[in-house]
XYZ file of C-alpha atoms in Angstrom:
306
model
C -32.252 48.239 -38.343
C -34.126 45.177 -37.133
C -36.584 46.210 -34.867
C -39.746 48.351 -35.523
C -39.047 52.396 -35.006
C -40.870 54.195 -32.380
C -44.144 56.050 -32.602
C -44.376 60.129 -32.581
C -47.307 59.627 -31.016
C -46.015 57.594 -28.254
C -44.528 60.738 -26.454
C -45.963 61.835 -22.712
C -44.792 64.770 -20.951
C -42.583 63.971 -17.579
C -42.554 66.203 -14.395
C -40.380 64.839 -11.297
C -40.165 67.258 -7.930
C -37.063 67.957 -6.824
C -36.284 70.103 -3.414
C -35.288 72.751 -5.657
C -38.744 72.278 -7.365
C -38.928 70.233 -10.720
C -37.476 68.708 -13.376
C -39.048 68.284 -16.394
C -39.255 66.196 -19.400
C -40.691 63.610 -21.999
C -40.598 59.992 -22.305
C -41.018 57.900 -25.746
C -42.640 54.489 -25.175
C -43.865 52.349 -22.315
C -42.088 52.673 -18.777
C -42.239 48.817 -18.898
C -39.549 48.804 -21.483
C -36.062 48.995 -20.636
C -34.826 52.315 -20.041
C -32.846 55.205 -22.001
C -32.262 57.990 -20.387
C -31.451 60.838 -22.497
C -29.532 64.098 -21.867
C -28.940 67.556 -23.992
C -26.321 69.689 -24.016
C -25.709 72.845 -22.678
C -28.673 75.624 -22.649
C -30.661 73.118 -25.184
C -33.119 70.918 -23.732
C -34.970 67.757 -23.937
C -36.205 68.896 -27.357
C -32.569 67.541 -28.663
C -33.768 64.674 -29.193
C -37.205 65.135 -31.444
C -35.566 64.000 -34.495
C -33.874 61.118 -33.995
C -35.326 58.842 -30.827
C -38.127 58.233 -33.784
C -36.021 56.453 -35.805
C -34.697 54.050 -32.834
C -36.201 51.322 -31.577
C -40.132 50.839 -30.510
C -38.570 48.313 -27.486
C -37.026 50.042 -25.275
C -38.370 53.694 -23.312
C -36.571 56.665 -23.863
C -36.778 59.356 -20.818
C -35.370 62.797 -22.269
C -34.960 65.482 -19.761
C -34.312 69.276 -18.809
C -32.081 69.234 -16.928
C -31.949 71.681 -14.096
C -32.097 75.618 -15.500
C -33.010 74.317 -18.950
C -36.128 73.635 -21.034
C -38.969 73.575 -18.387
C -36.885 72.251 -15.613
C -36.572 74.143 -12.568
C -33.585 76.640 -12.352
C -30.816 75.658 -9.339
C -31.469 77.937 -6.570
C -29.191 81.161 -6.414
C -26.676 82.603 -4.705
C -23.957 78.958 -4.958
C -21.792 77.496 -7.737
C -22.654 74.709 -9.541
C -20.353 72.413 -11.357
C -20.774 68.714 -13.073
C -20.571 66.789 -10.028
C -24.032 68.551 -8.947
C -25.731 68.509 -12.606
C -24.344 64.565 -12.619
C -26.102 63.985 -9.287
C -29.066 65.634 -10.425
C -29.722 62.495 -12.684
C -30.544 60.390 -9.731
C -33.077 62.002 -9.096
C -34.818 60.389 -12.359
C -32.945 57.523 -11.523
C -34.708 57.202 -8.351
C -38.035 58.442 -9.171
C -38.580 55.445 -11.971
C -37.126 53.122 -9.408
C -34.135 52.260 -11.784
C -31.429 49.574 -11.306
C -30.105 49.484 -14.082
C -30.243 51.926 -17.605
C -28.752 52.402 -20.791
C -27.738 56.498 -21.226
C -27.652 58.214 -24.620
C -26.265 62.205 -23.909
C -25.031 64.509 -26.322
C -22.126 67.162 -25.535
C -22.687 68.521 -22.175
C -24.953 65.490 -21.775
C -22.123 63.364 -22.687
C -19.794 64.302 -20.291
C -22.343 64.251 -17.620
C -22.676 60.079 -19.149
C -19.542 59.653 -18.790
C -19.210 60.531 -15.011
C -22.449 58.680 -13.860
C -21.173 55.531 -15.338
C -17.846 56.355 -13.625
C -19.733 57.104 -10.320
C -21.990 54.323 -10.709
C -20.523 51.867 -12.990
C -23.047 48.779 -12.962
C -26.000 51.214 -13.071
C -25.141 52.050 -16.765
C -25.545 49.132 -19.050
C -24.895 50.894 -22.276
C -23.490 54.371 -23.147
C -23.908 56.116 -26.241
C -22.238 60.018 -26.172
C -22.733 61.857 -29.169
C -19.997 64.196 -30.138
C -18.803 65.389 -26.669
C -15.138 64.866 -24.630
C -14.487 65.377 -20.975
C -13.015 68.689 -20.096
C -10.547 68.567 -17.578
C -8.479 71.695 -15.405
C -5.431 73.191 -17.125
C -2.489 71.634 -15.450
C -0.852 75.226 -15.320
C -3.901 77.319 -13.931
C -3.719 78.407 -10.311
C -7.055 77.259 -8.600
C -7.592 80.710 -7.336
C -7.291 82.209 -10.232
C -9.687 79.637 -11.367
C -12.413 80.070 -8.832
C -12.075 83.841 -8.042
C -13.143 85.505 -11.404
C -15.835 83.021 -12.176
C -17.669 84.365 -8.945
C -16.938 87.939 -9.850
C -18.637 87.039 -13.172
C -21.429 85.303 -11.498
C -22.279 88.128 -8.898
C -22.774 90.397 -12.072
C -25.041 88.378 -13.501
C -26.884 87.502 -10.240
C -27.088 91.585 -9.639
C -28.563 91.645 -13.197
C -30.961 89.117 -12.915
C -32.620 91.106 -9.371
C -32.527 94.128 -11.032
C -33.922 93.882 -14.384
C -36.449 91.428 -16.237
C -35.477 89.447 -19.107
C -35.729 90.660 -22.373
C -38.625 90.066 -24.477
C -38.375 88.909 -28.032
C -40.845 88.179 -30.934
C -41.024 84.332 -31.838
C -39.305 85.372 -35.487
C -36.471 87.563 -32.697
C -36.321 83.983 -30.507
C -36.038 82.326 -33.290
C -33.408 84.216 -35.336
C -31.250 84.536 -31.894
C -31.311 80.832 -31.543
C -30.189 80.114 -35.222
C -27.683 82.958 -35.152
C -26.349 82.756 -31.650
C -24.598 79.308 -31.505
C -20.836 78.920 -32.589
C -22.039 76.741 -35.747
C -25.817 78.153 -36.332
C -29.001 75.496 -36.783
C -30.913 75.817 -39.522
C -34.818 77.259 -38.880
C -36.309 73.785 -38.384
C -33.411 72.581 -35.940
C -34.263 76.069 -34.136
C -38.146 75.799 -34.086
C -37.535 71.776 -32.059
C -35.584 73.554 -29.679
C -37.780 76.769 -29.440
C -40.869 74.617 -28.631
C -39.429 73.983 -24.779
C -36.836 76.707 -24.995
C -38.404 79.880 -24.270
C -41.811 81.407 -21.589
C -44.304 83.514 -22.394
C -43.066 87.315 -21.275
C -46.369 90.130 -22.166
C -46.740 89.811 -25.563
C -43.747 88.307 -26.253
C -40.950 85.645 -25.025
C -38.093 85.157 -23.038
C -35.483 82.237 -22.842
C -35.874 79.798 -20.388
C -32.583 78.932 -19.820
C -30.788 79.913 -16.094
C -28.434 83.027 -17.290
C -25.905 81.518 -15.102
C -24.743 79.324 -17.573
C -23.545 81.915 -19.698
C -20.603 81.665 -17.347
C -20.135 77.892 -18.544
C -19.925 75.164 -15.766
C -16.623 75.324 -14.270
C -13.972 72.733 -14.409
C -12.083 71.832 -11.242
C -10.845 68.457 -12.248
C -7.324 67.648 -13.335
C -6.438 65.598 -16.274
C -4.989 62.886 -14.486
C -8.484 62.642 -12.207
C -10.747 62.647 -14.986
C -8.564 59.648 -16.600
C -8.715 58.144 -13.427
C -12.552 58.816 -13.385
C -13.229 57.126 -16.679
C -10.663 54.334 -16.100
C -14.046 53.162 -13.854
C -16.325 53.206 -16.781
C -16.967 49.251 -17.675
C -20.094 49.376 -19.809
C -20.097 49.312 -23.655
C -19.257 52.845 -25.056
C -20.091 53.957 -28.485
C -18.568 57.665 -29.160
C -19.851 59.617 -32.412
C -18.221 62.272 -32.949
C -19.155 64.901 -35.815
C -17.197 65.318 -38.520
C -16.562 68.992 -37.993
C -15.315 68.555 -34.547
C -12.528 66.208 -35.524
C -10.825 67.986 -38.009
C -10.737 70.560 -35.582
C -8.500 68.905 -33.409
C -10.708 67.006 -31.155
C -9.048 63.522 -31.922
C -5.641 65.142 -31.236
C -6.645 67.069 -28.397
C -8.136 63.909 -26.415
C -6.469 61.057 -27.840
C -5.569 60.145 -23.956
C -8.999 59.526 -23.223
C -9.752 57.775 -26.143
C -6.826 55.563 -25.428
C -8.210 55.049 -22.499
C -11.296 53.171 -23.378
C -9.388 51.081 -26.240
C -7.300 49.403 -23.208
C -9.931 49.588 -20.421
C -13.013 48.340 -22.604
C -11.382 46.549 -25.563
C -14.139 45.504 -27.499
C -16.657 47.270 -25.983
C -15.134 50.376 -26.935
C -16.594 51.723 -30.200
C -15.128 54.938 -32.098
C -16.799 56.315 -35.589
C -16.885 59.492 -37.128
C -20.334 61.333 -38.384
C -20.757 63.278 -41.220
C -22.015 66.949 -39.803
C -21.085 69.973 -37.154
C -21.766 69.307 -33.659
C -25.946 68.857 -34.085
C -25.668 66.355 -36.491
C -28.016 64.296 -34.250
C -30.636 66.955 -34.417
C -29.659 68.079 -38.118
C -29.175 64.986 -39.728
C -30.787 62.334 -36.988
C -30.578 59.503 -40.227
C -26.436 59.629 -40.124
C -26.231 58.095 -36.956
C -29.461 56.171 -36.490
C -28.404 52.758 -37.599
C -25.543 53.269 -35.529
C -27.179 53.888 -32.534
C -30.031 51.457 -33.165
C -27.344 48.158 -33.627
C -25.371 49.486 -30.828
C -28.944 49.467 -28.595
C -30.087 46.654 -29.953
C -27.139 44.110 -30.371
C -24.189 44.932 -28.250
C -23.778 42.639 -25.530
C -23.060 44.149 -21.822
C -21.148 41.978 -19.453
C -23.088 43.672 -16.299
């Protein structure tokens, strides 16, 4: 790594309002300095990113947010669906507030896929894209719409009726804390937990209570096909470098979306760059030092031809 690694010390907290009310979230360096903006995945939150941004580079400004219903970011209002498409849009808002033209984007899982259709929607916006263990989901080519859309609401109204009617359970910080480790389909180790903790949860009486939007226990639906979301990232023409985690590829990950991947070696040639990480889907937060130098060259040396 060539340049000089960014301060701890150099973090602010970020606030932007939103019609819906805020979002929330910190940036790492001088707003002078090109722009990274970073995005979690699902129900984590700007925290994500604690361990690693300080070993990148001290020249450039990292902007890592909540997004909306995470962290300390306003929840979406009730009562509608939400999908991608209005999380992805949601990111202009930043965009906008700092004024951007141009930005590089650095997003793990859900926050990759969300990278991945900005710099399809916008594609000379995003100058660089780094997405950390994370593939585009796409519509089952055999499911019926309807019986797509129809149980998702039914599941939603139960949860909305739940939310009116009762208040959300209170934990102790060691209860939080052993939910968060425990409650994940590979579990974080304490210290993992306690980084995500720190913006995860609210005060509730004596105790706490998660912060995320209990909505997206239903997951954000899908209503793209496969063929659309090929389509979609045909439009991508900015240097991509995927990392994907160890544990996710030898569970069928490179077999599963080998289209896609494919994809970028014909639409972005050189620009396209594949490697494999050692570690289980928060090997970024885990083990931050396994694909720092990787990030930091990609940053830091690859050209973009916008």
């Amino acid at each position: 790594m060539e340049s000089e690694q960014i301060s701890t010390s150099a973090m602010t907290e970020l606030t932007i309002q939103v019609p819906w009310g805020h979002i929330s979230g910190k940036i790492w360096g001088s707003l002078d300095a090109l722009p990274i903006l970073c995005v979690h995945g699902i129900q984590d939150n700007a925290s994500t990113f604690d361990n690693l941004i300080p070993m990148l580079p001290s020249s450039f400004c990292y902007v890592s947010i909540d997004l909306p219903g995470h962290g300390r970011s306003s929840h979406f209002p009730s009562g509608f669906m939400f999908s991608l498409v209005e999380y992805c849009m949601s990111l202009n808002r930043v965009v906008d507030h700092f004024n951007w033209k141009n930005f590089m984007y650095m997003g793990h899982s859900f926050g990759g896929q969300l990278g991945f259709l900005y710099a399809a929607f916008y594609p000379h916006r995003v100058t660089k894209l780094v997405v950390l263990d994370s593939v585009m989901p796409f519509r089952n080519a055999d499911l019926d719409i309807s019986e797509h859309i129809v149980p998702w609401w039914e599941k939603l109204y139960k949860i909305e009726a739940k939310m009116m009617s009762q208040s959300p359970p209170s934990y102790t910080e060691e209860e939080a804390l052993r939910r968060l480790t425990d409650g994940r389909p590979i579990p974080l180790t304490r210290e993992a937990a306690q980084v995500l903790l720190s913006r995860g949860v609210v005060r509730n009486g004596d105790g706490f209570s998660f912060s995320a939007d209990q909505r997206l226990k239903l997951k954000v639906p899908m209503h793209f096909s496969k063929e659309e979301v090929l389509m979609l990232c045909s439009k991508i023409q900015c240097p991509l470098l995927l990392l994907r985690a160890s544990v996710t590829e030898k569970a069928g990950a490179k077999y599963i979306f080998g289209d896609f991947e494919k994809l970028f070696e014909i639409s972005l040639g050189d620009k396209y760059t594949y490697k494999v990480v050692r570690g289980t889907h928060d090997v970024h937060l885990l083990h931050p030092e396994r694909l720092a130098e990787d990030v930091c060259n990609f940053f830091v040396k690859t050209k973009s031809s916008l």
